[in-house]
GROMACS .gro file of C-alpha atoms in nm:
model
  146
    1MET     CA    1  -1.112  -1.400   2.291
    2SER     CA    2  -0.738  -1.435   2.336
    3SER     CA    3  -0.490  -1.166   2.247
    4GLU     CA    4  -0.362  -1.342   1.933
    5GLY     CA    5  -0.489  -1.071   1.702
    6ILE     CA    6  -0.652  -1.102   1.363
    7SER     CA    7  -0.646  -1.483   1.363
    8ASN     CA    8  -0.929  -1.467   1.617
    9ASN     CA    9  -1.155  -1.356   1.333
   10GLU     CA   10  -1.097  -1.671   1.119
   11ARG     CA   11  -1.428  -1.828   1.216
   12ALA     CA   12  -1.601  -1.514   1.333
   13PRO     CA   13  -1.946  -1.430   1.194
   14LEU     CA   14  -2.010  -1.130   0.970
   15GLY     CA   15  -1.992  -0.808   1.171
   16ALA     CA   16  -1.775  -0.948   1.452
   17SER     CA   17  -1.493  -0.719   1.555
   18LEU     CA   18  -1.177  -0.697   1.763
   19PRO     CA   19  -1.016  -0.396   1.934
   20TRP     CA   20  -0.770  -0.227   1.696
   21THR     CA   21  -0.510  -0.195   1.972
   22GLN     CA   22  -0.514  -0.573   2.017
   23VAL     CA   23  -0.480  -0.641   1.647
   24LEU     CA   24  -0.211  -0.371   1.599
   25ALA     CA   25  -0.005  -0.521   1.880
   26ASN     CA   26  -0.009  -0.856   1.702
   27LEU     CA   27   0.054  -0.754   1.340
   28LYS     CA   28   0.337  -0.951   1.185
   29PHE     CA   29   0.597  -0.687   1.100
   30ASN     CA   30   0.920  -0.837   0.957
   31ASP     CA   31   1.262  -0.821   1.125
   32ASP     CA   32   1.306  -0.465   0.991
   33GLY     CA   33   0.974  -0.360   1.149
   34LEU     CA   34   0.797  -0.346   0.815
   35ILE     CA   35   0.478  -0.491   0.669
   36PRO     CA   36   0.390  -0.504   0.297
   37ALA     CA   37   0.107  -0.275   0.187
   38ILE     CA   38  -0.073  -0.321  -0.143
   39ALA     CA   39  -0.250  -0.010  -0.275
   40GLN     CA   40  -0.564  -0.076  -0.482
   41GLN     CA   41  -0.786   0.185  -0.645
   42HIS     CA   42  -1.104   0.170  -0.440
   43ASP     CA   43  -1.357   0.206  -0.722
   44SER     CA   44  -1.197   0.019  -1.012
   45GLY     CA   45  -1.017  -0.255  -0.820
   46GLU     CA   46  -0.692  -0.188  -1.011
   47VAL     CA   47  -0.385  -0.287  -0.815
   48LEU     CA   48  -0.162   0.021  -0.815
   49MET     CA   49   0.152  -0.058  -0.620
   50MET     CA   50   0.316  -0.238  -0.331
   51ALA     CA   51   0.526  -0.059  -0.072
   52TRP     CA   52   0.628  -0.104   0.290
   53MET     CA   53   0.487   0.047   0.608
   54ASN     CA   54   0.627   0.058   0.955
   55ARG     CA   55   0.405   0.113   1.256
   56ALA     CA   56   0.447   0.494   1.242
   57ALA     CA   57   0.349   0.503   0.871
   58LEU     CA   58   0.042   0.292   0.939
   59GLU     CA   59  -0.064   0.501   1.233
   60GLU     CA   60  -0.016   0.825   1.040
   61THR     CA   61  -0.213   0.690   0.746
   62LEU     CA   62  -0.502   0.588   0.967
   63ALA     CA   63  -0.494   0.920   1.155
   64THR     CA   64  -0.472   1.152   0.855
   65GLY     CA   65  -0.629   0.959   0.567
   66ARG     CA   66  -0.328   1.043   0.348
   67VAL     CA   67  -0.126   0.733   0.273
   68CYS     CA   68   0.224   0.728   0.418
   69TYR     CA   69   0.482   0.453   0.358
   70TRP     CA   70   0.830   0.376   0.483
   71SER     CA   71   1.100   0.442   0.222
   72ARG     CA   72   1.365   0.175   0.259
   73SER     CA   73   1.604   0.358   0.025
   74ARG     CA   74   1.578   0.687   0.214
   75GLY     CA   75   1.524   0.541   0.559
   76THR     CA   76   1.238   0.776   0.636
   77LEU     CA   77   0.862   0.813   0.615
   78TRP     CA   78   0.738   0.873   0.260
   79ARG     CA   79   0.406   1.049   0.217
   80LYS     CA   80   0.279   0.935  -0.121
   81GLY     CA   81   0.274   1.233  -0.355
   82GLU     CA   82   0.506   1.463  -0.156
   83ALA     CA   83   0.736   1.498  -0.459
   84SER     CA   84   0.495   1.438  -0.744
   85GLY     CA   85   0.163   1.568  -0.610
   86GLN     CA   86   0.007   1.232  -0.691
   87VAL     CA   87  -0.151   1.171  -0.349
   88GLN     CA   88  -0.325   0.860  -0.224
   89ARG     CA   89  -0.626   0.914   0.004
   90LEU     CA   90  -0.722   0.617   0.216
   91LYS     CA   91  -1.076   0.493   0.174
   92GLU     CA   92  -1.037   0.172   0.379
   93ALA     CA   93  -0.752  -0.037   0.523
   94ARG     CA   94  -0.780  -0.413   0.537
   95LEU     CA   95  -0.565  -0.693   0.677
   96ASP     CA   96  -0.512  -1.037   0.531
   97CYS     CA   97  -0.606  -1.344   0.734
   98ASP     CA   98  -0.258  -1.386   0.880
   99GLY     CA   99  -0.209  -1.022   0.981
  100ASP     CA  100   0.111  -0.996   0.773
  101THR     CA  101  -0.007  -0.790   0.472
  102LEU     CA  102  -0.214  -0.474   0.438
  103LEU     CA  103  -0.454  -0.388   0.158
  104LEU     CA  104  -0.512  -0.017   0.120
  105LEU     CA  105  -0.819   0.085  -0.076
  106VAL     CA  106  -0.726   0.431  -0.197
  107ASP     CA  107  -0.829   0.714  -0.419
  108GLN     CA  108  -0.520   0.778  -0.630
  109THR     CA  109  -0.462   1.121  -0.782
  110GLY     CA  110  -0.298   1.064  -1.122
  111PRO     CA  111  -0.032   0.797  -1.166
  112ALA     CA  112   0.078   0.581  -0.875
  113CYS     CA  113   0.403   0.466  -1.041
  114HIS     CA  114   0.724   0.673  -1.056
  115THR     CA  115   0.732   0.592  -1.428
  116GLY     CA  116   0.420   0.805  -1.481
  117ARG     CA  117   0.190   0.505  -1.523
  118LYS     CA  118  -0.133   0.454  -1.331
  119SER     CA  119  -0.002   0.126  -1.185
  120CYS     CA  120   0.342  -0.012  -1.110
  121PHE     CA  121   0.225  -0.344  -1.257
  122TYR     CA  122   0.269  -0.261  -1.625
  123ASN     CA  123   0.503  -0.550  -1.715
  124ALA     CA  124   0.318  -0.865  -1.822
  125ILE     CA  125   0.497  -1.199  -1.843
  126ARG     CA  126   0.385  -1.353  -2.169
  127GLY     CA  127   0.555  -1.677  -2.251
  128ASP     CA  128   0.929  -1.609  -2.281
  129ARG     CA  129   0.886  -1.231  -2.300
  130VAL     CA  130   0.796  -0.945  -2.068
  131GLU     CA  131   0.569  -0.700  -2.243
  132VAL     CA  132   0.487  -0.340  -2.144
  133VAL     CA  133   0.107  -0.326  -2.129
  134ALA     CA  134   0.040   0.035  -2.018
  135GLU     CA  135   0.147   0.375  -2.143
  136PRO     CA  136   0.264   0.648  -1.906
  137LEU     CA  137  -0.008   0.899  -1.818
  138VAL     CA  138   0.259   1.168  -1.780
  139ASP     CA  139   0.633   1.190  -1.851
  140PRO     CA  140   0.817   1.119  -1.522
  141ASP     CA  141   1.050   1.418  -1.578
  142ILE     CA  142   0.743   1.642  -1.584
  143LEU     CA  143   0.587   1.457  -1.292
  144TYR     CA  144   0.888   1.511  -1.069
  145GLY     CA  145   0.992   1.850  -1.211
  146ARG     CA  146   1.328   1.732  -1.340
   0.00000   0.00000   0.00000
């Protein structure tokens, strides 16, 4: 196989594998060194959130099992739950077919969203309106001790 990364698996049979170091070297990080990561509850399939990871965040997540992202607003690593206690534990990490997006199957403690909701995707576009379709599980002021 060549060193092109994950695209080598496009026609691979079930159970085929590639060395992680080869795939990691060929992930498609953007110009800021980031790759989108979608967090999904491992047992229910609910999509919880989308955030960004740099290589250090991805490597830390894989090494520790606690999900770590890159905070663009703070310019630093962000360990999910460090302020709220609502930790994400990695069950499995997956790559899309192009190697430009991560899917993190996680076990989420409490709400994933800073609004106190289980998921960040609580706004549904319905015709010419955007409707809130989920209640907060906890008041965000309580969640973050404000």
